[in-house]
Amino acid sequence: MTPSILAVITFLCVTVLLMILYIRLEVAYLRMRLNRRFNGKKRGPRHKEKTLEERLWFKLTYPLGRFTTPDDEEALSALQVRLNHAGYRDSSAVALFFGLRAGLAGCFGVLALLWALGSGGSPLLAFLPAGMGYQAPAWALAWKIKKRKKAIFRELPDALDLLIICIDSGLGFDMAIARISGEFASITPTLAKEFELYLVETRSGLPRAQALSHLAVRNGSSSLGSVVTVLNQSARFGTDIADALRTTISSMRKQRKQLAEEKGGKVAAKLTFPLVGLIMPALMIIILGPAIINLIERFKHGF
């Protein structure tokens, strides 16, 4: 057997083995994704997470936050509403927010002051990092609120579809909500937690309309607020909840389609800046580079 034939056979065997390994790994990866999608991430007792009170950053920031929390009740209530919209419902959330503000401002300010003194700069330069550290929790909170509202808007049509299926199969409204929050938490994780809070309020004796209103106010999402309004009106006038929800789902999906088309239309305008700043200079160098080199050589040697 010639060496060339032996090399070809070896190459084919290695290629086949690599393809088989790749296919097996891809199938295992897809099974893992599907398992996480439908069953969630289940952790054993070895991976038990620490509670909030057991974490080191909580022990450091909570006492500082209690000391630096202002006495303005109006500002505190407005902050509590924003924390509720972001999903932070713990009683220590306000103190943690102000503790993080004070801690980050102090750390950034001290580090900037030490750097300024070590490099011979002005100590006034420490105020800018301290101010950025003070505003960082507010920026993070605004980003979290925006992200959570997007998640609710994305999950709401799927959750309402599941709700309609459960209602059409004969379940009551509260039983359908319980079914969604219990079995479909991996598909709609944000809304599943909110539905659990709704069930806690209704089981404690709160009327359904009031619990739904709390659900809308607690999250601050306009899409969820419109769904709650439809449900309350349907219960008040005695109309079919499933038909009202189908209409709402159709309008929400149209809105999502319009938002997607709007983002697609903005792509051309957004590509203008990379085109002008990155591609055009390279293109001009490629086109004009040889001509500029020729001109430089002519000027050196004379015309």
Short mmCIF file of C-alpha atoms in Angstrom, two decimals:
data_model
loop_
_atom_site.label_atom_id
_atom_site.label_comp_id
_atom_site.label_asym_id
_atom_site.label_seq_id
_atom_site.Cartn_x
_atom_site.Cartn_y
_atom_site.Cartn_z
CA MET A 1 0.00 0.00 0.00
CA THR A 2 1.47 3.29 -1.10
CA PRO A 3 1.92 6.13 1.43
CA SER A 4 -0.57 8.37 -0.41
CA ILE A 5 -3.36 5.78 -0.18
CA LEU A 6 -2.53 5.24 3.50
CA ALA A 7 -2.72 8.98 4.15
CA VAL A 8 -6.12 9.22 2.41
CA ILE A 9 -7.52 6.29 4.41
CA THR A 10 -6.23 7.81 7.68
CA PHE A 11 -7.74 11.17 6.79
CA LEU A 12 -11.13 9.60 6.01
CA CYS A 13 -11.15 7.57 9.23
CA VAL A 14 -10.30 10.60 11.37
CA THR A 15 -12.92 12.69 9.57
CA VAL A 16 -15.63 10.06 10.12
CA LEU A 17 -14.74 9.71 13.80
CA LEU A 18 -14.84 13.48 14.28
CA MET A 19 -18.21 13.72 12.53
CA ILE A 20 -19.67 10.96 14.73
CA LEU A 21 -18.34 12.68 17.85
CA TYR A 22 -19.74 16.02 16.69
CA ILE A 23 -23.20 14.54 16.00
CA ARG A 24 -23.32 12.81 19.39
CA LEU A 25 -22.28 16.00 21.21
CA GLU A 26 -24.84 18.06 19.29
CA VAL A 27 -27.64 15.63 20.16
CA ALA A 28 -26.61 15.69 23.84
CA TYR A 29 -26.51 19.49 23.79
CA LEU A 30 -29.97 19.73 22.22
CA ARG A 31 -31.38 17.32 24.81
CA MET A 32 -29.86 19.41 27.59
CA ARG A 33 -31.37 22.61 26.13
CA LEU A 34 -34.80 21.01 25.86
CA ASN A 35 -34.56 19.66 29.40
CA ARG A 36 -33.69 23.09 30.73
CA ARG A 37 -36.42 24.66 28.62
CA PHE A 38 -39.23 22.45 29.91
CA ASN A 39 -38.01 21.39 33.36
CA GLY A 40 -35.89 24.33 34.48
CA LYS A 41 -32.53 24.18 36.21
CA LYS A 42 -32.75 21.72 39.08
CA ARG A 43 -29.92 21.86 41.53
CA GLY A 44 -29.09 19.25 44.08
CA PRO A 45 -28.49 19.82 47.77
CA ARG A 46 -24.79 20.40 47.17
CA HIS A 47 -25.56 23.54 45.15
CA LYS A 48 -27.82 25.11 47.75
CA GLU A 49 -27.64 28.87 47.38
CA LYS A 50 -27.12 31.19 50.29
CA THR A 51 -29.97 33.34 51.45
CA LEU A 52 -29.80 37.09 51.08
CA GLU A 53 -28.97 37.61 54.74
CA GLU A 54 -26.05 35.16 54.51
CA ARG A 55 -24.28 36.93 51.67
CA LEU A 56 -21.24 39.06 52.48
CA TRP A 57 -22.28 42.06 50.41
CA PHE A 58 -25.61 42.16 52.26
CA LYS A 59 -23.84 42.23 55.62
CA LEU A 60 -21.69 45.12 54.43
CA THR A 61 -24.25 47.26 52.61
CA TYR A 62 -27.39 46.81 54.71
CA PRO A 63 -26.11 48.58 57.88
CA LEU A 64 -24.63 51.34 55.72
CA GLY A 65 -27.94 51.69 53.88
CA ARG A 66 -29.95 51.96 57.08
CA PHE A 67 -27.62 54.75 58.20
CA THR A 68 -27.76 56.68 54.89
CA THR A 69 -31.47 56.24 54.03
CA PRO A 70 -33.16 59.69 53.92
CA ASP A 71 -36.31 60.59 55.82
CA ASP A 72 -38.25 61.87 52.79
CA GLU A 73 -41.31 59.61 52.70
CA GLU A 74 -42.36 60.73 49.21
CA ALA A 75 -38.96 59.93 47.71
CA LEU A 76 -38.84 56.59 49.52
CA SER A 77 -42.30 55.62 48.27
CA ALA A 78 -41.33 56.53 44.70
CA LEU A 79 -38.16 54.46 45.04
CA GLN A 80 -40.16 51.53 46.44
CA VAL A 81 -42.43 51.65 43.39
CA ARG A 82 -39.41 51.52 41.07
CA LEU A 83 -37.93 48.64 43.04
CA ASN A 84 -41.24 46.80 42.73
CA HIS A 85 -41.19 47.34 38.96
CA ALA A 86 -37.67 45.87 38.88
CA GLY A 87 -38.78 42.81 40.86
CA TYR A 88 -37.14 43.64 44.19
CA ARG A 89 -39.92 43.13 46.72
CA ASP A 90 -37.84 42.43 49.84
CA SER A 91 -38.32 44.72 52.84
CA SER A 92 -34.59 45.50 52.87
CA ALA A 93 -34.45 46.58 49.19
CA VAL A 94 -34.53 50.32 49.94
CA ALA A 95 -31.76 50.07 52.53
CA LEU A 96 -29.67 47.94 50.17
CA PHE A 97 -30.12 50.50 47.38
CA PHE A 98 -28.84 53.39 49.49
CA GLY A 99 -26.11 51.17 50.98
CA LEU A 100 -24.85 50.32 47.50
CA ARG A 101 -24.95 53.99 46.57
CA ALA A 102 -22.93 55.07 49.59
CA GLY A 103 -20.53 52.13 49.35
CA LEU A 104 -19.75 52.54 45.66
CA ALA A 105 -19.40 56.31 45.98
CA GLY A 106 -17.01 55.90 48.90
CA CYS A 107 -14.92 53.18 47.25
CA PHE A 108 -14.60 54.94 43.90
CA GLY A 109 -13.94 58.29 45.58
CA VAL A 110 -11.21 56.91 47.86
CA LEU A 111 -9.52 55.01 45.03
CA ALA A 112 -9.60 58.08 42.79
CA LEU A 113 -8.27 60.27 45.62
CA LEU A 114 -5.36 57.89 46.27
CA TRP A 115 -4.56 57.77 42.57
CA ALA A 116 -4.67 61.57 42.33
CA LEU A 117 -2.40 62.01 45.35
CA GLY A 118 0.01 59.37 44.07
CA SER A 119 0.24 60.85 40.57
CA GLY A 120 0.36 64.47 41.73
CA GLY A 121 -3.04 65.37 40.36
CA SER A 122 -5.76 67.48 41.88
CA PRO A 123 -7.85 65.86 44.68
CA LEU A 124 -10.93 67.38 43.04
CA LEU A 125 -10.70 64.65 40.41
CA ALA A 126 -12.08 62.20 42.98
CA PHE A 127 -15.53 63.79 42.83
CA LEU A 128 -16.27 62.46 39.33
CA PRO A 129 -15.70 58.74 40.15
CA ALA A 130 -17.56 59.22 43.44
CA GLY A 131 -20.52 60.71 41.59
CA MET A 132 -20.48 57.88 39.06
CA GLY A 133 -20.43 55.34 41.89
CA TYR A 134 -23.35 57.11 43.53
CA GLN A 135 -25.41 57.06 40.31
CA ALA A 136 -24.46 53.50 39.28
CA PRO A 137 -27.25 51.78 41.32
CA ALA A 138 -29.84 54.16 39.82
CA TRP A 139 -28.63 53.36 36.30
CA ALA A 140 -28.64 49.64 37.07
CA LEU A 141 -32.17 49.92 38.48
CA ALA A 142 -33.43 51.71 35.36
CA TRP A 143 -31.81 49.04 33.15
CA LYS A 144 -33.38 46.27 35.25
CA ILE A 145 -36.85 47.85 35.01
CA LYS A 146 -36.54 48.17 31.23
CA LYS A 147 -35.31 44.60 30.88
CA ARG A 148 -38.08 43.22 33.09
CA LYS A 149 -40.81 45.07 31.20
CA LYS A 150 -39.43 43.69 27.94
CA ALA A 151 -39.48 40.18 29.43
CA ILE A 152 -43.12 40.61 30.50
CA PHE A 153 -44.06 41.92 27.06
CA ARG A 154 -42.30 38.96 25.43
CA GLU A 155 -43.77 36.31 27.75
CA LEU A 156 -47.32 37.65 27.99
CA PRO A 157 -48.76 36.30 24.68
CA ASP A 158 -47.42 32.79 25.40
CA ALA A 159 -48.78 32.89 28.95
CA LEU A 160 -52.18 34.04 27.70
CA ASP A 161 -52.21 31.26 25.10
CA LEU A 162 -51.60 28.74 27.87
CA LEU A 163 -54.30 30.41 29.95
CA ILE A 164 -56.82 30.11 27.11
CA ILE A 165 -55.95 26.43 26.63
CA CYS A 166 -56.49 25.75 30.33
CA ILE A 167 -59.80 27.66 30.37
CA ASP A 168 -61.04 25.87 27.24
CA SER A 169 -60.19 22.53 28.84
CA GLY A 170 -62.59 23.27 31.70
CA LEU A 171 -60.42 24.86 34.39
CA GLY A 172 -61.46 27.99 36.24
CA PHE A 173 -59.51 31.22 35.93
CA ASP A 174 -57.62 30.88 39.23
CA MET A 175 -56.95 27.19 38.62
CA ALA A 176 -55.56 28.02 35.17
CA ILE A 177 -53.30 30.70 36.68
CA ALA A 178 -52.09 28.15 39.26
CA ARG A 179 -51.39 25.62 36.49
CA ILE A 180 -49.34 28.14 34.50
CA SER A 181 -47.35 29.36 37.50
CA GLY A 182 -46.59 25.82 38.60
CA GLU A 183 -45.87 23.88 35.41
CA PHE A 184 -44.71 26.52 32.94
CA ALA A 185 -42.27 28.46 35.11
CA SER A 186 -39.40 27.61 32.75
CA ILE A 187 -41.28 29.05 29.75
CA THR A 188 -42.62 32.21 31.40
CA PRO A 189 -40.39 32.67 34.49
CA THR A 190 -41.17 36.33 35.18
CA LEU A 191 -44.93 36.02 34.85
CA ALA A 192 -44.95 32.73 36.78
CA LYS A 193 -43.62 34.50 39.88
CA GLU A 194 -46.16 37.29 39.49
CA PHE A 195 -48.99 34.78 39.12
CA GLU A 196 -47.82 33.11 42.32
CA LEU A 197 -48.16 36.43 44.15
CA TYR A 198 -51.61 36.87 42.62
CA LEU A 199 -52.64 33.44 43.90
CA VAL A 200 -51.34 34.26 47.37
CA GLU A 201 -53.46 37.42 47.45
CA THR A 202 -56.63 35.71 46.21
CA ARG A 203 -56.24 32.77 48.58
CA SER A 204 -55.80 35.18 51.48
CA GLY A 205 -59.27 36.61 50.77
CA LEU A 206 -58.56 39.52 48.43
CA PRO A 207 -61.12 39.99 45.62
CA ARG A 208 -60.00 38.95 42.16
CA ALA A 209 -60.37 42.41 40.63
CA GLN A 210 -58.27 43.99 43.35
CA ALA A 211 -55.60 41.27 43.10
CA LEU A 212 -55.42 41.79 39.34
CA SER A 213 -55.09 45.54 39.84
CA HIS A 214 -52.25 44.92 42.28
CA LEU A 215 -50.64 42.68 39.66
CA ALA A 216 -50.67 45.50 37.12
CA VAL A 217 -49.52 48.21 39.55
CA ARG A 218 -46.79 46.02 41.01
CA ASN A 219 -45.07 45.57 37.63
CA GLY A 220 -45.76 48.86 35.87
CA SER A 221 -46.06 47.19 32.46
CA SER A 222 -48.50 48.82 30.04
CA SER A 223 -49.17 45.52 28.23
CA LEU A 224 -49.95 43.72 31.48
CA GLY A 225 -52.10 46.65 32.56
CA SER A 226 -54.17 46.41 29.38
CA VAL A 227 -54.67 42.65 29.94
CA VAL A 228 -55.80 43.28 33.53
CA THR A 229 -58.25 45.93 32.29
CA VAL A 230 -59.68 43.47 29.77
CA LEU A 231 -60.05 40.77 32.44
CA ASN A 232 -61.77 43.11 34.89
CA GLN A 233 -64.17 44.40 32.23
CA SER A 234 -64.93 40.86 31.10
CA ALA A 235 -65.73 39.84 34.67
CA ARG A 236 -67.87 42.94 35.21
CA PHE A 237 -69.96 42.60 32.06
CA GLY A 238 -70.09 38.80 32.01
CA THR A 239 -68.43 38.26 28.64
CA ASP A 240 -66.30 35.27 27.70
CA ILE A 241 -62.77 35.64 29.08
CA ALA A 242 -61.22 33.42 26.39
CA ASP A 243 -62.60 35.52 23.52
CA ALA A 244 -61.43 38.75 25.16
CA LEU A 245 -57.97 37.28 25.69
CA ARG A 246 -57.76 36.10 22.06
CA THR A 247 -58.42 39.64 20.88
CA THR A 248 -55.81 41.01 23.26
CA ILE A 249 -53.24 38.43 22.16
CA SER A 250 -53.84 39.28 18.50
CA SER A 251 -53.28 42.99 19.13
CA MET A 252 -50.16 42.31 21.21
CA ARG A 253 -48.65 40.12 18.53
CA LYS A 254 -49.35 42.80 15.93
CA GLN A 255 -47.61 45.29 18.19
CA ARG A 256 -44.60 43.00 18.53
CA LYS A 257 -44.49 42.60 14.75
CA GLN A 258 -44.61 46.37 14.29
CA LEU A 259 -41.80 46.84 16.81
CA ALA A 260 -39.71 44.23 14.98
CA GLU A 261 -40.33 45.98 11.65
CA GLU A 262 -39.43 49.31 13.24
CA LYS A 263 -36.15 47.92 14.54
CA GLY A 264 -35.44 46.41 11.13
CA GLY A 265 -36.05 49.77 9.49
CA LYS A 266 -33.56 51.45 11.84
CA VAL A 267 -30.77 49.07 10.89
CA ALA A 268 -29.89 50.98 7.72
CA ALA A 269 -29.57 54.25 9.64
CA LYS A 270 -27.50 52.62 12.38
CA LEU A 271 -25.14 51.09 9.82
CA THR A 272 -24.26 54.56 8.55
CA PHE A 273 -21.91 55.30 11.45
CA PRO A 274 -19.83 52.08 11.16
CA LEU A 275 -19.82 52.52 7.38
CA VAL A 276 -18.48 56.06 7.56
CA GLY A 277 -16.16 55.52 10.53
CA LEU A 278 -14.66 52.11 9.73
CA ILE A 279 -15.29 50.97 6.17
CA MET A 280 -14.90 54.26 4.30
CA PRO A 281 -11.38 55.07 5.60
CA ALA A 282 -10.14 51.61 4.63
CA LEU A 283 -11.80 51.93 1.22
CA MET A 284 -10.26 55.36 0.64
CA ILE A 285 -6.83 54.02 1.60
CA ILE A 286 -7.20 51.16 -0.87
CA ILE A 287 -8.39 53.44 -3.68
CA LEU A 288 -6.22 56.51 -3.11
CA GLY A 289 -3.20 54.78 -1.57
CA PRO A 290 -1.41 53.90 -4.83
CA ALA A 291 -2.09 57.34 -6.28
CA ILE A 292 -0.69 59.07 -3.18
CA ILE A 293 2.41 56.85 -3.26
CA ASN A 294 2.98 57.73 -6.92
CA LEU A 295 2.62 61.44 -6.17
CA ILE A 296 5.10 61.20 -3.28
CA GLU A 297 7.66 59.41 -5.49
CA ARG A 298 7.21 62.02 -8.25
CA PHE A 299 7.76 64.85 -5.80
CA LYS A 300 10.91 63.15 -4.51
CA HIS A 301 12.45 62.56 -7.93
CA GLY A 302 10.91 65.58 -9.63
CA PHE A 303 8.51 65.73 -12.51
#
